[in-house]
Coordinates of C-alpha atoms and ligand atoms in Angstrom, one line a residue:
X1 CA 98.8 -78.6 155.1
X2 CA 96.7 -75.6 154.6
X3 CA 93.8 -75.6 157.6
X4 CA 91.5 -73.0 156.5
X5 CA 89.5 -74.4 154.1
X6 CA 88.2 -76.6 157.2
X7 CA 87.4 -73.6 159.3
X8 CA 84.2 -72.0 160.0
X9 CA 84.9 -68.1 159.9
X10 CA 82.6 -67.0 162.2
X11 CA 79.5 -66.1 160.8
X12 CA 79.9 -67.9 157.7
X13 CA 76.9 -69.6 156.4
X14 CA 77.5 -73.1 156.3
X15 CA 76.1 -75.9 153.9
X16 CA 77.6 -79.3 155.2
X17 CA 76.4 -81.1 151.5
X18 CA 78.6 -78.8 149.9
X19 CA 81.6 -79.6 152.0
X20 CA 83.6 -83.0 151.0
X21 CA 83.4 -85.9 153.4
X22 CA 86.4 -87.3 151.6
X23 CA 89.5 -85.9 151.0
X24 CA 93.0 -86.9 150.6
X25 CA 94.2 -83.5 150.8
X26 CA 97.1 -84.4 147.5
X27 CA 98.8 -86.8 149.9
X28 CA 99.3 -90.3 149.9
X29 CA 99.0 -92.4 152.8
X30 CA 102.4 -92.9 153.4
X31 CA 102.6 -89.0 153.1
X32 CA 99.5 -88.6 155.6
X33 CA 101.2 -91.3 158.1
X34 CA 104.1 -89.2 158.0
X35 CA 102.6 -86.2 158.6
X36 CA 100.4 -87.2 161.5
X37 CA 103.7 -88.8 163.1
X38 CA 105.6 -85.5 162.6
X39 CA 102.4 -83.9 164.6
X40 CA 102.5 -86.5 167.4
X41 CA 106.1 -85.6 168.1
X42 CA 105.5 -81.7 168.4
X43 CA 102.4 -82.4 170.5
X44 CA 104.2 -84.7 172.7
X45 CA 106.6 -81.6 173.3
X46 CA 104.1 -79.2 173.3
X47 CA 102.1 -81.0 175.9
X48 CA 104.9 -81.6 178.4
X49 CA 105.3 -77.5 178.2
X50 CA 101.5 -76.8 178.9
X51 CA 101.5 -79.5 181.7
X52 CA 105.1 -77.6 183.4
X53 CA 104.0 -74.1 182.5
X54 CA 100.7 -75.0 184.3
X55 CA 98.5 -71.3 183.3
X56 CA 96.6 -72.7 180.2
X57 CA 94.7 -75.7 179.3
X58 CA 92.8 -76.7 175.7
X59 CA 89.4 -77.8 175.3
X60 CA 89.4 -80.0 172.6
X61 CA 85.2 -80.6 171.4
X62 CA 84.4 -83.6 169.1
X63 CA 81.5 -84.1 167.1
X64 CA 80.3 -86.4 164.5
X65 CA 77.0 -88.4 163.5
X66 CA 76.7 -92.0 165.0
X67 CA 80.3 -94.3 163.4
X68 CA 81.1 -90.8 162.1
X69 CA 84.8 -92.1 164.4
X70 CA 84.8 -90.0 167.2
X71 CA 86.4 -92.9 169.3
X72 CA 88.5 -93.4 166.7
X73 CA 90.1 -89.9 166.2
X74 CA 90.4 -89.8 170.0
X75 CA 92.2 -93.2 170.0
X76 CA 94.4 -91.7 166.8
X77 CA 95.6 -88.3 167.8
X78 CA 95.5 -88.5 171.6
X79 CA 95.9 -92.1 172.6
X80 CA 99.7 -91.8 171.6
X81 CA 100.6 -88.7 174.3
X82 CA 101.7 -89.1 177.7
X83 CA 98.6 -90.3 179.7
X84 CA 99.0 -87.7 183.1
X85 CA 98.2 -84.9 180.2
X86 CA 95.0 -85.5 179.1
X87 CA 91.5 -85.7 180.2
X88 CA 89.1 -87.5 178.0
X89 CA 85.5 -87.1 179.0
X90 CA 82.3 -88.9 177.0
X91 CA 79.3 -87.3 177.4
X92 CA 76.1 -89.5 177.0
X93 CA 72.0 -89.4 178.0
X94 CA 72.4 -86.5 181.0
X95 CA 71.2 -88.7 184.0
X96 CA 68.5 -87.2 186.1
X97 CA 70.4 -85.0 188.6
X98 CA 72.0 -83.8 185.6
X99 CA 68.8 -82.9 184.2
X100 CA 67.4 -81.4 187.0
X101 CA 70.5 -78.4 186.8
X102 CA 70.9 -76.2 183.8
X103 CA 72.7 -77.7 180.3
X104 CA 76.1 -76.3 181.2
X105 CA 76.8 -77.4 184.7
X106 CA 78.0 -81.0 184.0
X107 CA 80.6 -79.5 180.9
X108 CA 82.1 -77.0 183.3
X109 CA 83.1 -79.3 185.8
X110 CA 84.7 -81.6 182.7
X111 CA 86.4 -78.2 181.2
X112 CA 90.2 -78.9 181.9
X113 CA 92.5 -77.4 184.5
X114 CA 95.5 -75.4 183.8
X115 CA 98.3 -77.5 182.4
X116 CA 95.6 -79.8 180.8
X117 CA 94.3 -81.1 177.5
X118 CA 90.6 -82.1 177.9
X119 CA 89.0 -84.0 175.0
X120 CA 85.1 -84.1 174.8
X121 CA 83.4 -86.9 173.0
X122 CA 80.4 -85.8 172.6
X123 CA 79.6 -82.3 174.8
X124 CA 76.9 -79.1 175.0
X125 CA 76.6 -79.3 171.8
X126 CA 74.5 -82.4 172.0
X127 CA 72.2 -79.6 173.7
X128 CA 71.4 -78.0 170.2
X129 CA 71.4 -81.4 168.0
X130 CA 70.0 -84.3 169.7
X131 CA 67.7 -82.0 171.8
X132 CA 66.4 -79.9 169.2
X133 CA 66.1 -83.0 166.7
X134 CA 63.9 -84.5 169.1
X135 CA 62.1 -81.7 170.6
X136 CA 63.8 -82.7 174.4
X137 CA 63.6 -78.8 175.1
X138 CA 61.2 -75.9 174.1
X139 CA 62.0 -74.1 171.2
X140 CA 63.0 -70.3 172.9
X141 CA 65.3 -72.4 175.6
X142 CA 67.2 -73.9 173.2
X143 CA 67.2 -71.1 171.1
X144 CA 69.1 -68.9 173.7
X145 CA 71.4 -71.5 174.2
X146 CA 73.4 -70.5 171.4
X147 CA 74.1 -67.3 173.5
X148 CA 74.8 -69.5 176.3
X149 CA 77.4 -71.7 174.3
X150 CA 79.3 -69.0 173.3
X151 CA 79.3 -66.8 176.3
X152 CA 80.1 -69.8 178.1
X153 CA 83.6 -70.8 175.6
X154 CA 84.2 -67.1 176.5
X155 CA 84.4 -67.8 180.6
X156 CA 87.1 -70.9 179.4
X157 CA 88.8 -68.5 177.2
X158 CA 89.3 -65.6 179.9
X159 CA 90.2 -68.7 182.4
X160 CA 92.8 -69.4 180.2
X161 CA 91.1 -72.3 178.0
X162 CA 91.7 -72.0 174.6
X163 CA 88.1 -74.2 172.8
X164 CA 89.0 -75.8 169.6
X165 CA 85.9 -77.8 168.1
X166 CA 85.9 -80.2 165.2
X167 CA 82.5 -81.8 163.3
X168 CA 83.6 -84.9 161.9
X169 CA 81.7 -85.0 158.3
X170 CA 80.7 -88.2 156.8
X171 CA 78.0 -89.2 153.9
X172 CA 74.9 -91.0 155.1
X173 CA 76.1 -93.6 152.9
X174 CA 79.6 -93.9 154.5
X175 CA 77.1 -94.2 158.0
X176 CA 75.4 -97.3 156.6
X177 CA 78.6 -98.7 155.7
X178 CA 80.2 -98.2 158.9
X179 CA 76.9 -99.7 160.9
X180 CA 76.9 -102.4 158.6
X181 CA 80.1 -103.1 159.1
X182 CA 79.5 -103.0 163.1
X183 CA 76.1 -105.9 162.2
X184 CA 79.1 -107.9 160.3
X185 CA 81.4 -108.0 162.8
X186 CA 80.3 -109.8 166.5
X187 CA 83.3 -108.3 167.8
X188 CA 81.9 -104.7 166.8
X189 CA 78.3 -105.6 167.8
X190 CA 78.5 -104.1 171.2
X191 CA 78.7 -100.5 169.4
X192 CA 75.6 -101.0 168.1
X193 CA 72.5 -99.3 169.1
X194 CA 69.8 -99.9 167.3
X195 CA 68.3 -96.6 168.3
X196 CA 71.3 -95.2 165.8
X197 CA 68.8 -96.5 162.9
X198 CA 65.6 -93.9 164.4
X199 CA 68.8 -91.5 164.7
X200 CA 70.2 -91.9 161.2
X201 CA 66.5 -91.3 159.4
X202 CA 67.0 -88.2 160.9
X203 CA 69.5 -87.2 159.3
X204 CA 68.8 -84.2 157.3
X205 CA 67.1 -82.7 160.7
X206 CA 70.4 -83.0 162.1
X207 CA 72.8 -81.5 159.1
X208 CA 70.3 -78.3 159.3
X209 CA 71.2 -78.5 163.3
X210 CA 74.8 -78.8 162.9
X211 CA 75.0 -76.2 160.2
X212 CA 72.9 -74.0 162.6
X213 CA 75.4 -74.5 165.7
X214 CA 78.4 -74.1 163.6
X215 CA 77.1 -70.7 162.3
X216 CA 76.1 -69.5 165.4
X217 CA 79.2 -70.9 167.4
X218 CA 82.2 -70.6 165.7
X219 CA 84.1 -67.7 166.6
X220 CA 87.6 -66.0 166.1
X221 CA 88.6 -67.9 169.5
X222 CA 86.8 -71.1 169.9
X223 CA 86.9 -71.8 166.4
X224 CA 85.1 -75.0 164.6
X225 CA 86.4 -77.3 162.2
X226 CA 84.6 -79.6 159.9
X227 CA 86.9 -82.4 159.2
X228 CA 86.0 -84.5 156.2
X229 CA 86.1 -87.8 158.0
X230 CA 85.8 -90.6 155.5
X231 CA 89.4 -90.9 155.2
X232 CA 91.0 -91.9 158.4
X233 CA 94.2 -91.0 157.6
X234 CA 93.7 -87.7 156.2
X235 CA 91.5 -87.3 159.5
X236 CA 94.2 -87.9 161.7
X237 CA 96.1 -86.1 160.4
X238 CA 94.3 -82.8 159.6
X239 CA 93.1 -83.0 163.1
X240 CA 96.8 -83.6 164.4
X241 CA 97.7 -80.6 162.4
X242 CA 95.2 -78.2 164.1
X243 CA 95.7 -79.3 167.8
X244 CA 99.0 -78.9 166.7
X245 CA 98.8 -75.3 165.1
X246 CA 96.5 -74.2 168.0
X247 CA 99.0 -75.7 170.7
X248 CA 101.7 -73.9 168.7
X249 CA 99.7 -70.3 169.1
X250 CA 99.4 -70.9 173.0
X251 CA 103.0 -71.0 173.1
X252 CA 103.4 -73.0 176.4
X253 CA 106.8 -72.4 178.0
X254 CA 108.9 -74.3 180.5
X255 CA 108.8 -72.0 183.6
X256 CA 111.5 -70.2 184.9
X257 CA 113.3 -72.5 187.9
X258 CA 112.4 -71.3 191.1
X259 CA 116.0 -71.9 192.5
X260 CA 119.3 -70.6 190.9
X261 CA 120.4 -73.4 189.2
X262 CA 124.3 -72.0 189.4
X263 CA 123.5 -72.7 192.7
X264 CA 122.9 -76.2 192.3
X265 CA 125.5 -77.6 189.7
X266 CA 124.7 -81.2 188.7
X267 CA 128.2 -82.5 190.2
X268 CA 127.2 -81.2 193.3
X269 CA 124.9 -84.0 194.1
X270 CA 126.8 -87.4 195.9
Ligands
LIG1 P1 77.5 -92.9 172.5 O1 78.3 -91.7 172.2 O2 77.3 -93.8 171.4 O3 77.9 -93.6 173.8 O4 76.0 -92.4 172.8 C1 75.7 -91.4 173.7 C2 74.3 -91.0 173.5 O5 73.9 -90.0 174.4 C3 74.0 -90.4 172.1 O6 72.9 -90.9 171.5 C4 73.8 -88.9 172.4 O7 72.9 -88.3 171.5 C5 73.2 -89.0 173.8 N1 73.4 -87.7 174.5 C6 74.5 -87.1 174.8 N2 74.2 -85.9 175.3 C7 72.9 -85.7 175.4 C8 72.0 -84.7 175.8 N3 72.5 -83.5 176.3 N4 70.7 -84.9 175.7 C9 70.2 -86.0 175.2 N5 71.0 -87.0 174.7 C10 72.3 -86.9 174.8
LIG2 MG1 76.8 -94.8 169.7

């Protein structure tokens, strides 16, 4: 599957109502299914030599409008590796004490160690959308916080983070379907909040936010992707194939043994 028409190049102007929200990519389901399967195997491999190689880790940033299927994805593309690998970290309202530091100082403890994957539902970014929608922060702070961001992707990257960062795209009408489907169903009722509805008539606000952070924050390292979304299967597995694709790049290896293993010849142990 080609990935680049999903990527931001950085400095690229984005307009999110130009991009599609649904996509089949030429495939059929069955085709997608495969596909994302094929990608669960490689990562599964790919993950086991990041974890024993131990020097790298990836940051993997999601993004989306309220039902745009964060949760999901996560569920989708990560539930199925081993466990041990992974660190899934949701970020939600910052709690006092995390107010009272600067916006960065509660990601960078969630950033993942070497021989990790770390998965951010939710993350800084909600520090240039939610915040500027709603005015939480003056207009010059969160202005240089764009700065910030991508100095701050840098410090991973030099650590030996590689950032990959995806914006699930949905409609606004694919939104109302989703949250009515959550009203519908009483065992879907506990992910509603009806503070999503004063969220969702804000919606426009929030596309001009998004398109500003992906603008000003994707870059040749810590790329973004927007991922048309309305489609779960081609979701999964366009977000399978770039985890997998970046994974691939890092090139984790099994390390060298650090015992001769002539030494030690399998018979050898009674
Ligand atoms: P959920 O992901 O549905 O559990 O909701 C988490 C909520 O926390 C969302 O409404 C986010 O917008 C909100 N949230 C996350 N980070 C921040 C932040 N830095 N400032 C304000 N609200 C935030
Ligand atoms: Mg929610």
């Amino acid at each position: 599957m080609d990935l680049s028409p999903y990527r931001i190049a950085p400095g690229e102007p984005v307009r999110l109502a130009d991009r599609p929200t649904e996509v089949d990519g030429g495939k059929t389901e069955d085709e997608l299914d495969d596909l994302h399967d094929a990608n669960l195997e490689a990562l599964d491999e790919l993950q086991e030599r990041l974890f024993a190689e131990g020097t790298q880790s990836l940051l993997v940033v999601l993004q989306a409008m309220d039902a745009g299927g964060k949760d999901s994805t996560i569920g989708k593309v990560f539930g199925p590796l081993n466990p041990q690998g992974i660190r899934v970290w949701s970020f939600k309202k910052p709690t006092e004490k995390e107010l009272s530091h600067d916006f960065l100082w509660r990601v960078h403890r969630r950033a993942p160690g070497h021989g990790y994957i770390g998965v951010f539902n939710r993350s800084h970014y909600e520090d240039v959308l939610v915040v500027k929608v709603h005015g939480l922060a003056p207009p010059d702070v969160i202005e240089r916080r764009y700065d910030h961001i991508r100095h701050f992707e840098q410090i991973l990257e030099d650590g030996g983070t590689t950032v990959v960062k995806f914006m699930l795209h949905i409609s606004k009408d694919y939104q109302a379907e989703r949250l009515r489907r959550r009203l519908r169903r009483p065992d879907k009722h506990w992910k509603f909040n009806p503070a999503d509805l004063d969220e969702r008539e804000r919606w426009d606000d929030y596309m001009r936010c998004f398109e500003t952070a992906l603008e000003r924050t994707s870059t040749e390292s810590a790329p973004w992707y927007v991922v048309p979304a309305e489609n779960r299967d081609f979701r999964d597995a366009l977000v399978s194939s770039i985890v997998r694709e970046t994974l691939e790049r890092m090139d984790p290896q099994f390390p060298a043994p650090a015992f001769d293993p002539a030494e030690y010849p399998p018979e050898s142990i009674e």
